[in-house]
XYZ file of C-alpha atoms in Angstrom:
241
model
C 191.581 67.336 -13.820
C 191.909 63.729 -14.333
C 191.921 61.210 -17.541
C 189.827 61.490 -20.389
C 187.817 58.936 -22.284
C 188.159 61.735 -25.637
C 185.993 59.870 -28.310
C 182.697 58.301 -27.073
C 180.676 57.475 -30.060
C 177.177 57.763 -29.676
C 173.804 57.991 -31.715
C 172.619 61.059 -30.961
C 168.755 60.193 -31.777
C 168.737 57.220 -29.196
C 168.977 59.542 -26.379
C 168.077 56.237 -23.523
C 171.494 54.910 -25.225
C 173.532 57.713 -24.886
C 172.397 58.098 -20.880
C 173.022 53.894 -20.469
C 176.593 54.152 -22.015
C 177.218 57.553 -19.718
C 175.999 55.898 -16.582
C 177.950 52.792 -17.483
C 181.289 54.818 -18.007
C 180.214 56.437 -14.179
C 180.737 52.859 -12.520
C 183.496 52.205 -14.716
C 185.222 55.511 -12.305
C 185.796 57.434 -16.165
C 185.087 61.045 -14.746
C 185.626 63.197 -18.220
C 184.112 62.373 -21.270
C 184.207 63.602 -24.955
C 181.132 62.671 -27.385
C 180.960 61.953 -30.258
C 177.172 62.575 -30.960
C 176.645 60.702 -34.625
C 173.681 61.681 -37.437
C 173.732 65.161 -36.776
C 174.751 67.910 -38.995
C 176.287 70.619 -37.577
C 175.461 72.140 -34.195
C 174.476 70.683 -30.757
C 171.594 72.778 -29.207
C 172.082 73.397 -25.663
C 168.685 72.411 -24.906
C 169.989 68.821 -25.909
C 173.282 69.172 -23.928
C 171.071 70.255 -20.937
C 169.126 66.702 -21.010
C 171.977 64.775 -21.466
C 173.958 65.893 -18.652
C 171.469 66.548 -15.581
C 171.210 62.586 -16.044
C 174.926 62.415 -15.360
C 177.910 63.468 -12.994
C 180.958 63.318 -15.667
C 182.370 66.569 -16.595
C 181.027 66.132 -20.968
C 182.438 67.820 -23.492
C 181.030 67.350 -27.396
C 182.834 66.732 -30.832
C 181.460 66.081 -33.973
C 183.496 64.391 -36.532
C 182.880 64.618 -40.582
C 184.171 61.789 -42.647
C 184.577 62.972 -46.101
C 185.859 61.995 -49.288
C 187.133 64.340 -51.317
C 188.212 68.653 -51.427
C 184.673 69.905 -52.386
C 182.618 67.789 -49.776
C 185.367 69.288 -47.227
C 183.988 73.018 -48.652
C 180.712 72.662 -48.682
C 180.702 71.018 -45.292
C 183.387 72.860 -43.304
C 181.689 76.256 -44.005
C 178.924 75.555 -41.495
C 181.486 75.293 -38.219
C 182.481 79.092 -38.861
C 180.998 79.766 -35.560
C 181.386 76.510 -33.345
C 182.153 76.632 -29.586
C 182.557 72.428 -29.497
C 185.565 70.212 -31.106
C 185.832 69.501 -34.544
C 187.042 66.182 -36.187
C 187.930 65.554 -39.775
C 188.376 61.850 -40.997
C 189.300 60.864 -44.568
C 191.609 59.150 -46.798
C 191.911 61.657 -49.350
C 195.384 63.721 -48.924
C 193.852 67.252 -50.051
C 191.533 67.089 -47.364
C 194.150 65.901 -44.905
C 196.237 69.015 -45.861
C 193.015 71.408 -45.630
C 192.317 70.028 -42.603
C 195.627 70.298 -40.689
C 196.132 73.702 -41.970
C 192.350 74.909 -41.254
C 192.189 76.699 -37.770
C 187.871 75.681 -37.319
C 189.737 72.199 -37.567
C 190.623 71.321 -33.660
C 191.136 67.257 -35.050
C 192.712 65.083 -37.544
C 191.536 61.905 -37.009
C 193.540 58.646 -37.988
C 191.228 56.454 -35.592
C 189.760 54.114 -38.913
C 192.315 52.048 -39.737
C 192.678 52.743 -43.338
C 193.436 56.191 -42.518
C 196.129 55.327 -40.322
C 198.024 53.990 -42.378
C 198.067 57.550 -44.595
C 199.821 59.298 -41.873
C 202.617 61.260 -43.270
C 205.591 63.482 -41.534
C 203.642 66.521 -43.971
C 200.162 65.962 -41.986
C 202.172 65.880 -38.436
C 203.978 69.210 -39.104
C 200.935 71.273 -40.305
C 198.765 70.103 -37.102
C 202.032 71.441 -35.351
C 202.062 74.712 -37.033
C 197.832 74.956 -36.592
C 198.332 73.832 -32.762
C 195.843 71.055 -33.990
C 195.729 67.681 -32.726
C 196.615 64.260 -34.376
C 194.224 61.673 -32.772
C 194.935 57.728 -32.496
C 192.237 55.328 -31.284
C 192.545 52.059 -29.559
C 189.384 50.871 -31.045
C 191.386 48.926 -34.204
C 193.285 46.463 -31.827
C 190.087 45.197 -30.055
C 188.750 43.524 -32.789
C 187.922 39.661 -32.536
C 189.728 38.575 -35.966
C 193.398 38.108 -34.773
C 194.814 38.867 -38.529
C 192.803 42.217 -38.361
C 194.264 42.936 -34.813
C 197.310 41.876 -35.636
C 197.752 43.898 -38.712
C 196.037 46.992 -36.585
C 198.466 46.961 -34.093
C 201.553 47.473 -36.456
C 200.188 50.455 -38.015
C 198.929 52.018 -34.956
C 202.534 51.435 -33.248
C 204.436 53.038 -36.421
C 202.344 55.485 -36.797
C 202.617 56.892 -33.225
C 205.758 56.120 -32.932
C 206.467 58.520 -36.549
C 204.420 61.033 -34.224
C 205.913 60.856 -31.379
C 209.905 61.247 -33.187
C 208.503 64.632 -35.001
C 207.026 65.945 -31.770
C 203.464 65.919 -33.140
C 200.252 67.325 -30.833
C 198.277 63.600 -30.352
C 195.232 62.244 -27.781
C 194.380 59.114 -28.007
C 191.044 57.608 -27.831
C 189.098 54.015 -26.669
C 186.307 55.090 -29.662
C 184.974 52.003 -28.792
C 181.421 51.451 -29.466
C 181.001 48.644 -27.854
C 179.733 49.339 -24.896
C 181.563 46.040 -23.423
C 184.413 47.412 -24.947
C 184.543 50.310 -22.940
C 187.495 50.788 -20.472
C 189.296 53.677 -17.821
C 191.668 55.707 -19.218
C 194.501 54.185 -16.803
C 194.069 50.723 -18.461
C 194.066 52.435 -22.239
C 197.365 53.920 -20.357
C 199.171 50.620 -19.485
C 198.589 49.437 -23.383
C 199.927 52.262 -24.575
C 202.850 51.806 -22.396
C 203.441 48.353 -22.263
C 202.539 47.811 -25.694
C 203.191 50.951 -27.749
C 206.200 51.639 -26.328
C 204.965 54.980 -25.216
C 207.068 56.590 -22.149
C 204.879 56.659 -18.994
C 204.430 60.047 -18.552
C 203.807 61.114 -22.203
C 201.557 58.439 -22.063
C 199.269 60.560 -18.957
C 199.727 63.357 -21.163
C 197.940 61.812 -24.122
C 194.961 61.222 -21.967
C 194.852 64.313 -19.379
C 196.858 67.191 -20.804
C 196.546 66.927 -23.843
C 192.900 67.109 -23.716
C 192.531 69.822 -21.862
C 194.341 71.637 -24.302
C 192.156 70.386 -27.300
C 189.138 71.792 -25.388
C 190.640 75.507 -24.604
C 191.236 75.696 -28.453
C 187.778 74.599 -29.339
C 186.377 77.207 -26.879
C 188.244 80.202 -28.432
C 186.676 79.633 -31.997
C 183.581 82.129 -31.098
C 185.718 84.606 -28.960
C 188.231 84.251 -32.434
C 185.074 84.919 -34.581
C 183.526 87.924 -32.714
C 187.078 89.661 -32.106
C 187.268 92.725 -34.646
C 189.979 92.328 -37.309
C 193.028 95.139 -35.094
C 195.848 93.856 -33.621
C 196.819 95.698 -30.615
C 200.750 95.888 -31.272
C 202.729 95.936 -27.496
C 206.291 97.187 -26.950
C 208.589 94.780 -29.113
C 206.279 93.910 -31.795
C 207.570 96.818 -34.056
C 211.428 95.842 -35.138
């Protein structure tokens, strides 16, 4: 399977919006798309899934993403995704919900796309995601601002903070998130910057945008199979020491 474009914000109650940013990211050659539908709750019907993507050839996956602010929002929220069969993002500056987060297996994402929360990324955060085969996720949004002071100050945290990533082996993807629709751009070019500018090797760069998202979306898809599978573990020759 080829690149991903693995955060395409869009509203999900202007549905002539979401099909004019999917047919523009058609003749921009993007083949595999992840959205990001905003202002709704919890679950995706299918029926709405069905609409969106007889309008469209790309292979569409769907995320939703809370932003929260502190432990009992994370609680009350996070309780609704017990059974979810799509991705699952969590963006906030608070540290306890960080930790929850990372160590929460109906959490597939920890998001440091805003760039406030990036610069809260901590060695603790990368290790959990590790041990919950969870995914760190870096967007390129923050250095295509206008204001160069902004940009500027964007790229240096985004560069440390993959680059602390990257040094402790963390699981990362890496998204446009632009919503911009003129901001929009292939994976291959988001690539090169990472590359050229990020000082990300070439082929861990692909990996970020191809492998890596494939195996984001095989853990999402296990969270019903996990849910429904009865509470025995079938013990095979060499479990028992």
């Amino acid at each position: 399977m080829s690149y991903f474009e693995s955060r395409l914000p869009l509203d999900f109650n202007n549905f002539s919006e979401v099909i004019r940013s999917l047919k523009l990211c058609e003749e921009l050659g993007i083949r595999n798309i992840i959205i990001e539908l905003k202002n709704i709750a919890t679950k995706i019907s299918s029926e709405y899934k069905k609409s969106i993507e007889k309008e469209t050839k790309l292979n569409i996956y769907y995320r939703i993403n809370l932003r929260l602010d502190n432990l009992n929002s994370y609680k009350s929220r996070i309780k609704h995704f017990n059974k979810f069969s799509d991705i699952l993002s969590i963006e906030s500056l608070n540290k306890e919900v960080q930790i929850h987060a990372a160590r929460d297996s109906r959490v597939d994402i920890v998001s440091f796309s805003n760039p406030e929360i990036l610069k809260t990324l901590t060695p603790g955060i990368i290790s959990l995601t590790k041990q919950n085969k969870s995914f760190l996720e870096f967007s390129m949004a923050p250095i295509m601002v206008r204001n160069k002071i902004y940009q500027s100050k964007n790229f240096r945290n985004l560069y440390r903070s993959i680059q602390l990533a990257i040094k402790l082996k963390g699981n990362c993807i890496i998204s446009g998130n632009f919503n911009d629709m003129y901001d929009f751009r292939h994976p291959r070019a988001l690539i090169s910057i990472c590359n050229s500018l990020l000082g990300i090797p070439l082929e861990k760069a692909k990996n970020l945008f191809n492998h890596n998202p494939i195996l984001l979306i095989e853990r999402s898809q296990k969270h019903l199979k996990k849910n429904f599978e009865p509470e025995v573990r079938i013990l095979r020759d060499g479990d028992i020491k």
